């Protein structure tokens, strides 16, 4: 018997109701019925993002949505400040380069957050900067940055703020309108509890002004102007991954019925319990400002990362992610997103403990589960 338990920070566990919805016989996508589904999902996404901005549902993963946004928001003469503190933020700089968009990389050591004061400093020194690109929760290092403070700076200096909220939207406190996020991007396979294949964007009127006036430079497939025109009719420019949109309606209902603040609390509780477990197991965290949506653990010597993940996977069906680039083999990452709760988290911690113990890490077996359990009991979850 093998039960799959996804604790990877994407894809995450999809609830059965959504899987069943997507397995039902389907209609054509150019129908009044499907338009109604799109309209409903769009309104529900606005509730999740806490925004009145227009929302686009894009077929393609989060990267596609980000590519369309970056290209659209940077006409000739613009310049992006790319805040880079991990693998995903690095990718956004590469997209700028690919399209010949002028950009400055504000590089921070992996594991550290973006310092809003440094962003302010760059903006003050370089008047040609027109936008700031930042990752709210850098999944590669499990680090959260202070998006609210960065948003405040962007508003003060009238710069567009493009935020990758792929592992924050639907998991961490995120207030798009209050924080002044001009383009919020997320994807389907993280906190929104679906398989991969959809990207989402919430675009402010300020950003639309720039995108609309940008006649020269757009991605062909993810062209925001075209997507917007269709979205106004609750439609899409090309064939959408419409089964995913159907599943989306189900997962958005689950999140909204739980209550957005309760979702944030559940995720924060699982993260806090996991951090308490790490400390009790004598395992260090990689991040200096841990995000609640994902936790990165330094793999303690003499444990070998590949063996650890293999044991978790083969013995317990538990999938953790590894590290990328320079931190490959040094960390493992565990998600707190998706259709999971305190009991699932306790199970994952128990399997993690078992594997660490078997692979030679020295600590008191059971200490991790006990510490996590204590946090859950204190929080009533
Ligand atoms: C998952 C993720 C992405 C998107 O990656 P895709 O491969 O396009 O799904 C981007 N940024 C962050 C922070 C992510 O966690």
mmCIF file of C-alpha atoms and ligand atoms in Angstrom:
data_model
loop_
_atom_site.group_PDB
_atom_site.id
_atom_site.type_symbol
_atom_site.label_atom_id
_atom_site.label_comp_id
_atom_site.label_asym_id
_atom_site.label_seq_id
_atom_site.Cartn_x
_atom_site.Cartn_y
_atom_site.Cartn_z
ATOM 1 C CA UNK A 1 0.000 0.000 0.000
ATOM 2 C CA UNK A 2 1.333 3.377 -0.944
ATOM 3 C CA UNK A 3 -0.318 6.605 0.103
ATOM 4 C CA UNK A 4 1.070 9.720 -1.537
ATOM 5 C CA UNK A 5 1.519 12.670 0.785
ATOM 6 C CA UNK A 6 2.715 15.803 -0.942
ATOM 7 C CA UNK A 7 4.660 18.120 1.320
ATOM 8 C CA UNK A 8 6.482 19.690 -1.600
ATOM 9 C CA UNK A 9 5.944 23.457 -1.923
ATOM 10 C CA UNK A 10 4.065 22.847 -5.138
ATOM 11 C CA UNK A 11 2.407 20.821 -6.380
ATOM 12 C CA UNK A 12 0.432 20.459 -3.157
ATOM 13 C CA UNK A 13 -2.328 18.093 -2.093
ATOM 14 C CA UNK A 14 -5.571 18.593 -4.036
ATOM 15 C CA UNK A 15 -8.828 17.972 -2.148
ATOM 16 C CA UNK A 16 -10.948 15.078 -3.327
ATOM 17 C CA UNK A 17 -13.935 17.317 -4.134
ATOM 18 C CA UNK A 18 -11.818 19.208 -6.665
ATOM 19 C CA UNK A 19 -10.433 16.000 -8.194
ATOM 20 C CA UNK A 20 -13.952 14.615 -8.594
ATOM 21 C CA UNK A 21 -15.223 17.869 -10.096
ATOM 22 C CA UNK A 22 -12.441 17.755 -12.683
ATOM 23 C CA UNK A 23 -13.226 14.094 -13.507
ATOM 24 C CA UNK A 24 -16.831 14.811 -14.469
ATOM 25 C CA UNK A 25 -17.899 14.911 -18.141
ATOM 26 C CA UNK A 26 -17.210 18.368 -19.489
ATOM 27 C CA UNK A 27 -18.857 20.913 -21.696
ATOM 28 C CA UNK A 28 -17.260 23.133 -24.307
ATOM 29 C CA UNK A 29 -15.458 26.200 -23.002
ATOM 30 C CA UNK A 30 -17.205 28.733 -25.265
ATOM 31 C CA UNK A 31 -20.525 28.439 -23.503
ATOM 32 C CA UNK A 32 -22.622 30.548 -21.166
ATOM 33 C CA UNK A 33 -22.023 27.898 -18.515
ATOM 34 C CA UNK A 34 -18.250 28.239 -18.650
ATOM 35 C CA UNK A 35 -18.439 32.041 -18.689
ATOM 36 C CA UNK A 36 -20.372 31.804 -15.461
ATOM 37 C CA UNK A 37 -17.625 29.607 -13.967
ATOM 38 C CA UNK A 38 -14.954 32.140 -14.969
ATOM 39 C CA UNK A 39 -16.959 35.041 -13.591
ATOM 40 C CA UNK A 40 -17.531 33.240 -10.300
ATOM 41 C CA UNK A 41 -13.851 32.276 -9.964
ATOM 42 C CA UNK A 42 -12.729 35.819 -10.779
ATOM 43 C CA UNK A 43 -14.894 37.271 -8.009
ATOM 44 C CA UNK A 44 -13.725 34.640 -5.553
ATOM 45 C CA UNK A 45 -10.075 35.251 -6.421
ATOM 46 C CA UNK A 46 -10.616 38.957 -5.670
ATOM 47 C CA UNK A 47 -11.792 37.917 -2.202
ATOM 48 C CA UNK A 48 -8.710 35.749 -1.680
ATOM 49 C CA UNK A 49 -6.381 38.510 -2.887
ATOM 50 C CA UNK A 50 -8.322 41.235 -1.011
ATOM 51 C CA UNK A 51 -8.531 43.381 -4.090
ATOM 52 C CA UNK A 52 -10.967 45.150 -6.367
ATOM 53 C CA UNK A 53 -8.383 45.025 -9.180
ATOM 54 C CA UNK A 54 -9.159 43.126 -12.359
ATOM 55 C CA UNK A 55 -8.123 39.479 -12.156
ATOM 56 C CA UNK A 56 -6.868 37.417 -15.096
ATOM 57 C CA UNK A 57 -7.024 33.633 -15.202
ATOM 58 C CA UNK A 58 -4.193 32.489 -17.439
ATOM 59 C CA UNK A 59 -3.492 29.031 -18.813
ATOM 60 C CA UNK A 60 0.145 28.283 -18.044
ATOM 61 C CA UNK A 61 1.983 28.069 -14.720
ATOM 62 C CA UNK A 62 2.859 31.062 -12.540
ATOM 63 C CA UNK A 63 5.916 31.785 -14.645
ATOM 64 C CA UNK A 64 3.711 32.403 -17.696
ATOM 65 C CA UNK A 65 1.620 34.909 -15.761
ATOM 66 C CA UNK A 66 4.783 36.642 -14.523
ATOM 67 C CA UNK A 67 6.338 36.753 -17.975
ATOM 68 C CA UNK A 68 3.240 38.442 -19.411
ATOM 69 C CA UNK A 69 3.217 40.962 -16.563
ATOM 70 C CA UNK A 70 6.902 41.813 -16.771
ATOM 71 C CA UNK A 71 6.805 42.292 -20.516
ATOM 72 C CA UNK A 72 3.582 44.297 -20.442
ATOM 73 C CA UNK A 73 4.687 46.605 -17.624
ATOM 74 C CA UNK A 74 8.012 47.550 -19.220
ATOM 75 C CA UNK A 75 7.725 49.648 -22.368
ATOM 76 C CA UNK A 76 10.852 51.200 -23.860
ATOM 77 C CA UNK A 77 12.479 53.578 -21.398
ATOM 78 C CA UNK A 78 11.400 51.704 -18.281
ATOM 79 C CA UNK A 79 13.720 50.021 -15.822
ATOM 80 C CA UNK A 80 13.026 47.306 -13.262
ATOM 81 C CA UNK A 81 14.603 46.908 -9.858
ATOM 82 C CA UNK A 82 14.680 43.133 -9.436
ATOM 83 C CA UNK A 83 15.003 42.112 -5.793
ATOM 84 C CA UNK A 84 16.893 38.853 -5.912
ATOM 85 C CA UNK A 85 17.146 36.515 -2.922
ATOM 86 C CA UNK A 86 16.581 33.067 -4.390
ATOM 87 C CA UNK A 87 15.862 30.920 -7.407
ATOM 88 C CA UNK A 88 12.486 32.395 -8.311
ATOM 89 C CA UNK A 89 13.477 36.047 -8.027
ATOM 90 C CA UNK A 90 16.491 35.182 -10.170
ATOM 91 C CA UNK A 91 14.074 33.913 -12.828
ATOM 92 C CA UNK A 92 12.264 37.268 -13.006
ATOM 93 C CA UNK A 93 15.566 39.005 -13.783
ATOM 94 C CA UNK A 94 16.239 36.464 -16.531
ATOM 95 C CA UNK A 95 12.876 37.276 -18.119
ATOM 96 C CA UNK A 96 13.844 40.985 -18.146
ATOM 97 C CA UNK A 97 17.134 40.092 -19.856
ATOM 98 C CA UNK A 98 15.382 37.865 -22.387
ATOM 99 C CA UNK A 99 13.180 40.749 -23.550
ATOM 100 C CA UNK A 100 15.917 43.362 -23.327
ATOM 101 C CA UNK A 101 14.229 45.154 -20.416
ATOM 102 C CA UNK A 102 16.660 47.392 -18.533
ATOM 103 C CA UNK A 103 17.005 46.123 -14.990
ATOM 104 C CA UNK A 104 19.086 46.371 -11.881
ATOM 105 C CA UNK A 105 19.506 43.349 -9.630
ATOM 106 C CA UNK A 106 19.334 44.037 -5.927
ATOM 107 C CA UNK A 107 21.061 40.854 -4.798
ATOM 108 C CA UNK A 108 20.721 39.485 -1.306
ATOM 109 C CA UNK A 109 22.302 36.367 0.124
ATOM 110 C CA UNK A 110 19.986 33.328 -0.121
ATOM 111 C CA UNK A 111 18.068 32.812 3.099
ATOM 112 C CA UNK A 112 17.752 36.527 3.794
ATOM 113 C CA UNK A 113 14.654 38.647 3.110
ATOM 114 C CA UNK A 114 14.595 41.773 0.961
ATOM 115 C CA UNK A 115 15.269 44.799 3.162
ATOM 116 C CA UNK A 116 12.693 47.521 2.352
ATOM 117 C CA UNK A 117 15.277 50.199 3.288
ATOM 118 C CA UNK A 118 17.617 48.885 0.597
ATOM 119 C CA UNK A 119 14.799 49.050 -1.955
ATOM 120 C CA UNK A 120 14.153 52.666 -0.911
ATOM 121 C CA UNK A 121 17.840 53.422 -1.252
ATOM 122 C CA UNK A 122 18.057 52.064 -4.813
ATOM 123 C CA UNK A 123 14.960 53.986 -5.842
ATOM 124 C CA UNK A 124 16.361 57.204 -4.384
ATOM 125 C CA UNK A 125 19.729 56.768 -6.107
ATOM 126 C CA UNK A 126 18.522 55.668 -9.536
ATOM 127 C CA UNK A 127 15.747 57.897 -10.853
ATOM 128 C CA UNK A 128 15.379 55.795 -14.002
ATOM 129 C CA UNK A 129 13.820 52.908 -12.064
ATOM 130 C CA UNK A 130 10.122 52.626 -12.932
ATOM 131 C CA UNK A 131 9.178 49.366 -11.228
ATOM 132 C CA UNK A 132 10.092 46.985 -8.450
ATOM 133 C CA UNK A 133 9.851 43.210 -8.823
ATOM 134 C CA UNK A 134 9.831 41.217 -5.601
ATOM 135 C CA UNK A 135 8.995 37.726 -4.422
ATOM 136 C CA UNK A 136 6.789 37.820 -1.312
ATOM 137 C CA UNK A 137 7.627 34.283 -0.221
ATOM 138 C CA UNK A 138 10.875 33.008 -1.805
ATOM 139 C CA UNK A 139 10.029 29.325 -1.953
ATOM 140 C CA UNK A 140 13.560 28.241 -2.841
ATOM 141 C CA UNK A 141 14.852 29.448 0.540
ATOM 142 C CA UNK A 142 11.527 29.457 2.470
ATOM 143 C CA UNK A 143 11.940 33.163 3.205
ATOM 144 C CA UNK A 144 9.232 35.826 3.465
ATOM 145 C CA UNK A 145 9.905 39.494 2.755
ATOM 146 C CA UNK A 146 7.930 42.436 4.125
ATOM 147 C CA UNK A 147 5.742 43.127 1.102
ATOM 148 C CA UNK A 148 3.656 45.682 2.967
ATOM 149 C CA UNK A 149 6.722 47.857 3.695
ATOM 150 C CA UNK A 150 8.006 47.476 0.137
ATOM 151 C CA UNK A 151 4.563 48.440 -1.150
ATOM 152 C CA UNK A 152 4.600 51.587 0.967
ATOM 153 C CA UNK A 153 7.930 52.638 -0.539
ATOM 154 C CA UNK A 154 6.701 51.984 -4.070
ATOM 155 C CA UNK A 155 3.623 54.120 -3.445
ATOM 156 C CA UNK A 156 5.669 56.964 -1.945
ATOM 157 C CA UNK A 157 7.906 57.042 -5.008
ATOM 158 C CA UNK A 158 5.225 56.174 -7.554
ATOM 159 C CA UNK A 159 6.873 52.966 -8.818
ATOM 160 C CA UNK A 160 4.947 49.965 -10.079
ATOM 161 C CA UNK A 161 5.153 46.980 -7.761
ATOM 162 C CA UNK A 162 5.090 43.518 -9.342
ATOM 163 C CA UNK A 163 4.907 40.848 -6.662
ATOM 164 C CA UNK A 164 5.340 37.103 -7.041
ATOM 165 C CA UNK A 165 2.841 35.885 -4.471
ATOM 166 C CA UNK A 166 2.894 32.324 -5.710
ATOM 167 C CA UNK A 167 3.501 30.816 -2.271
ATOM 168 C CA UNK A 168 1.825 33.589 -0.306
ATOM 169 C CA UNK A 169 -1.598 34.152 -1.869
ATOM 170 C CA UNK A 170 -4.049 31.941 -0.002
ATOM 171 C CA UNK A 171 -1.454 31.054 2.647
ATOM 172 C CA UNK A 172 0.058 34.176 4.230
ATOM 173 C CA UNK A 173 -1.548 37.490 5.165
ATOM 174 C CA UNK A 174 -1.613 39.417 1.907
ATOM 175 C CA UNK A 175 -3.638 42.581 1.331
ATOM 176 C CA UNK A 176 -3.239 43.534 -2.295
ATOM 177 C CA UNK A 177 -5.114 46.836 -2.243
ATOM 178 C CA UNK A 178 -4.041 48.021 1.218
ATOM 179 C CA UNK A 179 -0.403 47.275 0.439
ATOM 180 C CA UNK A 180 -0.498 48.817 -3.039
ATOM 181 C CA UNK A 181 0.524 45.751 -5.029
ATOM 182 C CA UNK A 182 0.097 46.703 -8.705
ATOM 183 C CA UNK A 183 0.489 43.253 -10.188
ATOM 184 C CA UNK A 184 -0.019 40.242 -7.968
ATOM 185 C CA UNK A 185 0.887 36.904 -9.504
ATOM 186 C CA UNK A 186 0.086 33.439 -8.292
ATOM 187 C CA UNK A 187 -0.344 29.927 -9.662
ATOM 188 C CA UNK A 188 -2.734 27.025 -9.204
ATOM 189 C CA UNK A 189 -0.497 24.338 -7.717
ATOM 190 C CA UNK A 190 0.431 25.946 -4.405
ATOM 191 C CA UNK A 191 -1.959 27.333 -1.790
ATOM 192 C CA UNK A 192 -4.908 27.273 -4.205
ATOM 193 C CA UNK A 193 -4.834 23.459 -3.981
ATOM 194 C CA UNK A 194 -5.076 22.531 -7.659
ATOM 195 C CA UNK A 195 -2.827 20.667 -10.086
ATOM 196 C CA UNK A 196 -0.363 22.888 -12.024
ATOM 197 C CA UNK A 197 -1.553 24.638 -15.158
ATOM 198 C CA UNK A 198 -3.139 27.966 -14.248
ATOM 199 C CA UNK A 199 -1.589 31.326 -13.447
ATOM 200 C CA UNK A 200 -3.417 34.318 -11.981
ATOM 201 C CA UNK A 201 -2.813 38.038 -12.042
ATOM 202 C CA UNK A 202 -4.523 40.893 -10.214
ATOM 203 C CA UNK A 203 -3.692 44.125 -12.023
ATOM 204 C CA UNK A 204 -4.190 47.645 -10.651
ATOM 205 C CA UNK A 205 -5.505 50.588 -12.713
ATOM 206 C CA UNK A 206 -2.009 52.137 -12.461
ATOM 207 C CA UNK A 207 -0.466 49.038 -14.034
ATOM 208 C CA UNK A 208 -3.160 48.898 -16.735
ATOM 209 C CA UNK A 209 -2.286 52.438 -17.773
ATOM 210 C CA UNK A 210 1.270 51.328 -18.461
ATOM 211 C CA UNK A 211 0.289 48.034 -20.084
ATOM 212 C CA UNK A 212 -2.302 49.696 -22.330
ATOM 213 C CA UNK A 213 0.071 52.420 -23.448
ATOM 214 C CA UNK A 214 2.736 49.818 -24.204
ATOM 215 C CA UNK A 215 2.163 49.201 -27.896
ATOM 216 C CA UNK A 216 5.517 47.704 -28.739
ATOM 217 C CA UNK A 217 6.319 44.939 -26.394
ATOM 218 C CA UNK A 218 4.092 42.039 -25.411
ATOM 219 C CA UNK A 219 4.338 38.318 -25.078
ATOM 220 C CA UNK A 220 2.179 36.755 -27.808
ATOM 221 C CA UNK A 221 0.522 34.040 -25.744
ATOM 222 C CA UNK A 222 0.274 35.842 -22.405
ATOM 223 C CA UNK A 223 -0.665 39.247 -23.765
ATOM 224 C CA UNK A 224 -2.327 41.107 -20.884
ATOM 225 C CA UNK A 225 -4.231 43.492 -23.154
ATOM 226 C CA UNK A 226 -5.792 40.579 -25.045
ATOM 227 C CA UNK A 227 -6.421 38.644 -21.834
ATOM 228 C CA UNK A 228 -8.110 41.685 -20.313
ATOM 229 C CA UNK A 229 -10.359 42.196 -23.316
ATOM 230 C CA UNK A 230 -11.537 38.588 -23.057
ATOM 231 C CA UNK A 231 -11.773 38.681 -19.263
ATOM 232 C CA UNK A 232 -14.236 41.562 -19.501
ATOM 233 C CA UNK A 233 -16.555 39.072 -21.262
ATOM 234 C CA UNK A 234 -15.650 36.308 -18.752
ATOM 235 C CA UNK A 235 -13.720 34.655 -21.539
ATOM 236 C CA UNK A 236 -10.127 33.801 -22.498
ATOM 237 C CA UNK A 237 -8.190 34.568 -25.710
ATOM 238 C CA UNK A 238 -7.237 30.937 -26.359
ATOM 239 C CA UNK A 239 -8.452 27.542 -25.185
ATOM 240 C CA UNK A 240 -8.257 27.637 -21.399
ATOM 241 C CA UNK A 241 -7.397 24.675 -19.157
ATOM 242 C CA UNK A 242 -11.087 24.656 -18.347
ATOM 243 C CA UNK A 243 -11.125 21.549 -16.178
ATOM 244 C CA UNK A 244 -8.701 23.294 -13.854
ATOM 245 C CA UNK A 245 -10.963 26.345 -13.759
ATOM 246 C CA UNK A 246 -13.819 24.055 -12.741
ATOM 247 C CA UNK A 247 -11.664 22.578 -10.005
ATOM 248 C CA UNK A 248 -10.681 26.099 -9.006
ATOM 249 C CA UNK A 249 -14.254 27.013 -8.194
ATOM 250 C CA UNK A 250 -14.326 24.109 -5.731
ATOM 251 C CA UNK A 251 -11.034 24.925 -3.999
ATOM 252 C CA UNK A 252 -11.863 28.647 -3.775
ATOM 253 C CA UNK A 253 -15.140 27.719 -2.075
ATOM 254 C CA UNK A 254 -13.251 25.533 0.398
ATOM 255 C CA UNK A 255 -10.888 28.397 1.244
ATOM 256 C CA UNK A 256 -13.624 31.030 1.483
ATOM 257 C CA UNK A 257 -15.862 28.769 3.571
ATOM 258 C CA UNK A 258 -13.000 28.171 5.975
ATOM 259 C CA UNK A 259 -12.487 31.945 6.027
ATOM 260 C CA UNK A 260 -9.380 33.659 4.706
ATOM 261 C CA UNK A 261 -8.112 34.638 8.158
ATOM 262 C CA UNK A 262 -8.670 31.077 9.392
ATOM 263 C CA UNK A 263 -6.676 29.740 6.454
ATOM 264 C CA UNK A 264 -3.820 32.096 7.371
ATOM 265 C CA UNK A 265 -4.058 30.878 10.988
ATOM 266 C CA UNK A 266 -4.028 27.216 9.973
ATOM 267 C CA UNK A 267 -0.946 27.714 7.795
ATOM 268 C CA UNK A 268 0.816 29.790 10.470
ATOM 269 C CA UNK A 269 0.028 27.117 13.078
ATOM 270 C CA UNK A 270 1.453 24.301 10.971
ATOM 271 C CA UNK A 271 4.588 26.382 10.310
ATOM 272 C CA UNK A 272 5.027 27.276 13.985
ATOM 273 C CA UNK A 273 4.626 23.637 15.031
ATOM 274 C CA UNK A 274 7.151 22.576 12.397
ATOM 275 C CA UNK A 275 9.685 25.157 13.574
ATOM 276 C CA UNK A 276 9.199 24.030 17.191
ATOM 277 C CA UNK A 277 9.771 20.441 16.045
ATOM 278 C CA UNK A 278 12.961 21.421 14.212
ATOM 279 C CA UNK A 279 14.348 23.100 17.290
ATOM 280 C CA UNK A 280 13.477 20.067 19.464
ATOM 281 C CA UNK A 281 15.108 17.724 16.928
ATOM 282 C CA UNK A 282 18.244 19.816 16.872
ATOM 283 C CA UNK A 283 17.750 20.759 13.235
ATOM 284 C CA UNK A 284 18.516 24.315 12.068
ATOM 285 C CA UNK A 285 16.313 26.338 9.755
ATOM 286 C CA UNK A 286 17.896 27.687 6.577
ATOM 287 C CA UNK A 287 15.975 30.954 6.409
ATOM 288 C CA UNK A 288 16.679 34.037 8.487
ATOM 289 C CA UNK A 289 13.046 35.149 8.097
ATOM 290 C CA UNK A 290 11.058 31.934 7.677
ATOM 291 C CA UNK A 291 7.879 32.041 5.619
ATOM 292 C CA UNK A 292 4.851 30.281 7.068
ATOM 293 C CA UNK A 293 3.980 28.628 3.770
ATOM 294 C CA UNK A 294 7.118 26.483 3.579
ATOM 295 C CA UNK A 295 9.934 25.516 5.951
ATOM 296 C CA UNK A 296 13.523 24.817 4.869
ATOM 297 C CA UNK A 297 15.676 22.672 7.180
ATOM 298 C CA UNK A 298 19.441 22.415 7.032
ATOM 299 C CA UNK A 299 20.214 18.719 6.687
ATOM 300 C CA UNK A 300 22.290 17.820 9.762
ATOM 301 C CA UNK A 301 25.516 15.827 9.319
ATOM 302 C CA UNK A 302 25.953 12.870 8.926
ATOM 303 C CA UNK A 303 22.547 12.644 7.197
ATOM 304 C CA UNK A 304 22.704 12.598 3.385
ATOM 305 C CA UNK A 305 19.937 14.693 1.826
ATOM 306 C CA UNK A 306 19.222 12.289 -1.043
ATOM 307 C CA UNK A 307 18.877 9.358 1.346
ATOM 308 C CA UNK A 308 16.659 11.354 3.644
ATOM 309 C CA UNK A 309 14.214 12.300 0.928
ATOM 310 C CA UNK A 310 14.343 8.773 -0.490
ATOM 311 C CA UNK A 311 13.434 7.257 2.877
ATOM 312 C CA UNK A 312 10.607 9.753 3.386
ATOM 313 C CA UNK A 313 9.283 8.979 -0.072
ATOM 314 C CA UNK A 314 9.717 5.219 -0.179
ATOM 315 C CA UNK A 315 8.906 4.311 3.386
ATOM 316 C CA UNK A 316 6.214 6.886 4.141
ATOM 317 C CA UNK A 317 5.032 8.221 0.768
ATOM 318 C CA UNK A 318 6.041 11.681 1.999
ATOM 319 C CA UNK A 319 7.460 14.053 -0.563
ATOM 320 C CA UNK A 320 9.783 16.839 0.606
ATOM 321 C CA UNK A 321 11.623 19.107 -1.830
ATOM 322 C CA UNK A 322 15.388 19.513 -1.937
ATOM 323 C CA UNK A 323 17.464 22.640 -2.475
ATOM 324 C CA UNK A 324 18.505 24.223 -5.761
ATOM 325 C CA UNK A 325 21.874 25.427 -7.067
ATOM 326 C CA UNK A 326 24.347 26.224 -4.275
ATOM 327 C CA UNK A 327 22.104 24.771 -1.590
ATOM 328 C CA UNK A 328 21.364 21.536 -3.431
ATOM 329 C CA UNK A 329 21.993 18.634 -1.061
ATOM 330 C CA UNK A 330 22.110 21.016 1.923
ATOM 331 C CA UNK A 331 18.444 21.610 2.680
ATOM 332 C CA UNK A 332 15.071 19.900 2.529
ATOM 333 C CA UNK A 333 11.817 21.812 2.317
ATOM 334 C CA UNK A 334 8.390 20.981 3.708
ATOM 335 C CA UNK A 335 5.217 22.752 2.605
ATOM 336 C CA UNK A 336 2.380 24.038 4.776
ATOM 337 C CA UNK A 337 0.173 24.714 1.770
ATOM 338 C CA UNK A 338 -2.525 22.638 0.143
ATOM 339 C CA UNK A 339 -5.238 20.440 1.560
ATOM 340 C CA UNK A 340 -3.397 19.641 4.804
ATOM 341 C CA UNK A 341 -3.927 20.215 8.511
ATOM 342 C CA UNK A 342 -2.301 19.725 11.918
ATOM 343 C CA UNK A 343 -2.666 15.937 11.891
ATOM 344 C CA UNK A 344 -1.054 15.645 8.439
ATOM 345 C CA UNK A 345 1.760 17.857 9.694
ATOM 346 C CA UNK A 346 2.292 15.701 12.792
ATOM 347 C CA UNK A 347 2.528 12.656 10.538
ATOM 348 C CA UNK A 348 5.125 14.315 8.341
ATOM 349 C CA UNK A 349 7.151 15.366 11.376
ATOM 350 C CA UNK A 350 6.991 11.808 12.760
ATOM 351 C CA UNK A 351 8.281 10.433 9.443
ATOM 352 C CA UNK A 352 10.965 13.120 9.319
ATOM 353 C CA UNK A 353 12.092 12.173 12.834
ATOM 354 C CA UNK A 354 12.094 8.493 12.046
ATOM 355 C CA UNK A 355 14.236 9.076 8.945
ATOM 356 C CA UNK A 356 16.679 11.468 10.634
ATOM 357 C CA UNK A 357 17.109 8.971 13.459
ATOM 358 C CA UNK A 358 17.691 6.033 11.108
ATOM 359 C CA UNK A 359 20.185 8.019 9.064
ATOM 360 C CA UNK A 360 22.351 8.836 12.069
ATOM 361 C CA UNK A 361 21.251 12.246 13.386
ATOM 362 C CA UNK A 362 21.632 12.431 17.150
ATOM 363 C CA UNK A 363 18.558 13.671 19.051
ATOM 364 C CA UNK A 364 15.788 12.395 21.300
ATOM 365 C CA UNK A 365 13.397 10.385 19.175
ATOM 366 C CA UNK A 366 9.875 11.739 19.622
ATOM 367 C CA UNK A 367 10.971 15.218 20.663
ATOM 368 C CA UNK A 368 9.849 16.755 17.367
ATOM 369 C CA UNK A 369 6.326 15.368 17.483
ATOM 370 C CA UNK A 370 6.003 16.335 21.154
ATOM 371 C CA UNK A 371 7.066 19.926 20.468
ATOM 372 C CA UNK A 372 4.737 20.222 17.471
ATOM 373 C CA UNK A 373 1.852 18.674 19.391
ATOM 374 C CA UNK A 374 2.335 21.245 22.131
ATOM 375 C CA UNK A 375 2.020 24.110 19.641
ATOM 376 C CA UNK A 376 -1.134 22.604 18.159
ATOM 377 C CA UNK A 377 -2.696 22.100 21.574
ATOM 378 C CA UNK A 378 -1.855 25.686 22.594
ATOM 379 C CA UNK A 379 -3.441 26.973 19.399
ATOM 380 C CA UNK A 380 -6.457 24.706 19.669
ATOM 381 C CA UNK A 381 -5.727 22.970 16.395
HETATM 382 C C1 LIG B 1 6.282 27.739 -7.742
HETATM 383 C C2 LIG B 1 6.792 29.121 -7.799
HETATM 384 C C3 LIG B 1 6.880 29.824 -9.003
HETATM 385 C C4 LIG B 1 6.300 29.336 -10.304
HETATM 386 O O1 LIG B 1 6.901 28.329 -10.873
HETATM 387 P P1 LIG B 1 6.167 27.542 -12.037
HETATM 388 O O2 LIG B 1 7.182 26.508 -12.377
HETATM 389 O O3 LIG B 1 5.910 28.486 -13.118
HETATM 390 O O4 LIG B 1 4.925 26.989 -11.466
HETATM 391 C C5 LIG B 1 7.346 31.114 -8.978
HETATM 392 N N1 LIG B 1 7.684 31.725 -7.832
HETATM 393 C C6 LIG B 1 7.601 31.104 -6.660
HETATM 394 C C7 LIG B 1 7.964 31.858 -5.428
HETATM 395 C C8 LIG B 1 7.145 29.785 -6.599
HETATM 396 O O5 LIG B 1 7.058 29.168 -5.421
#
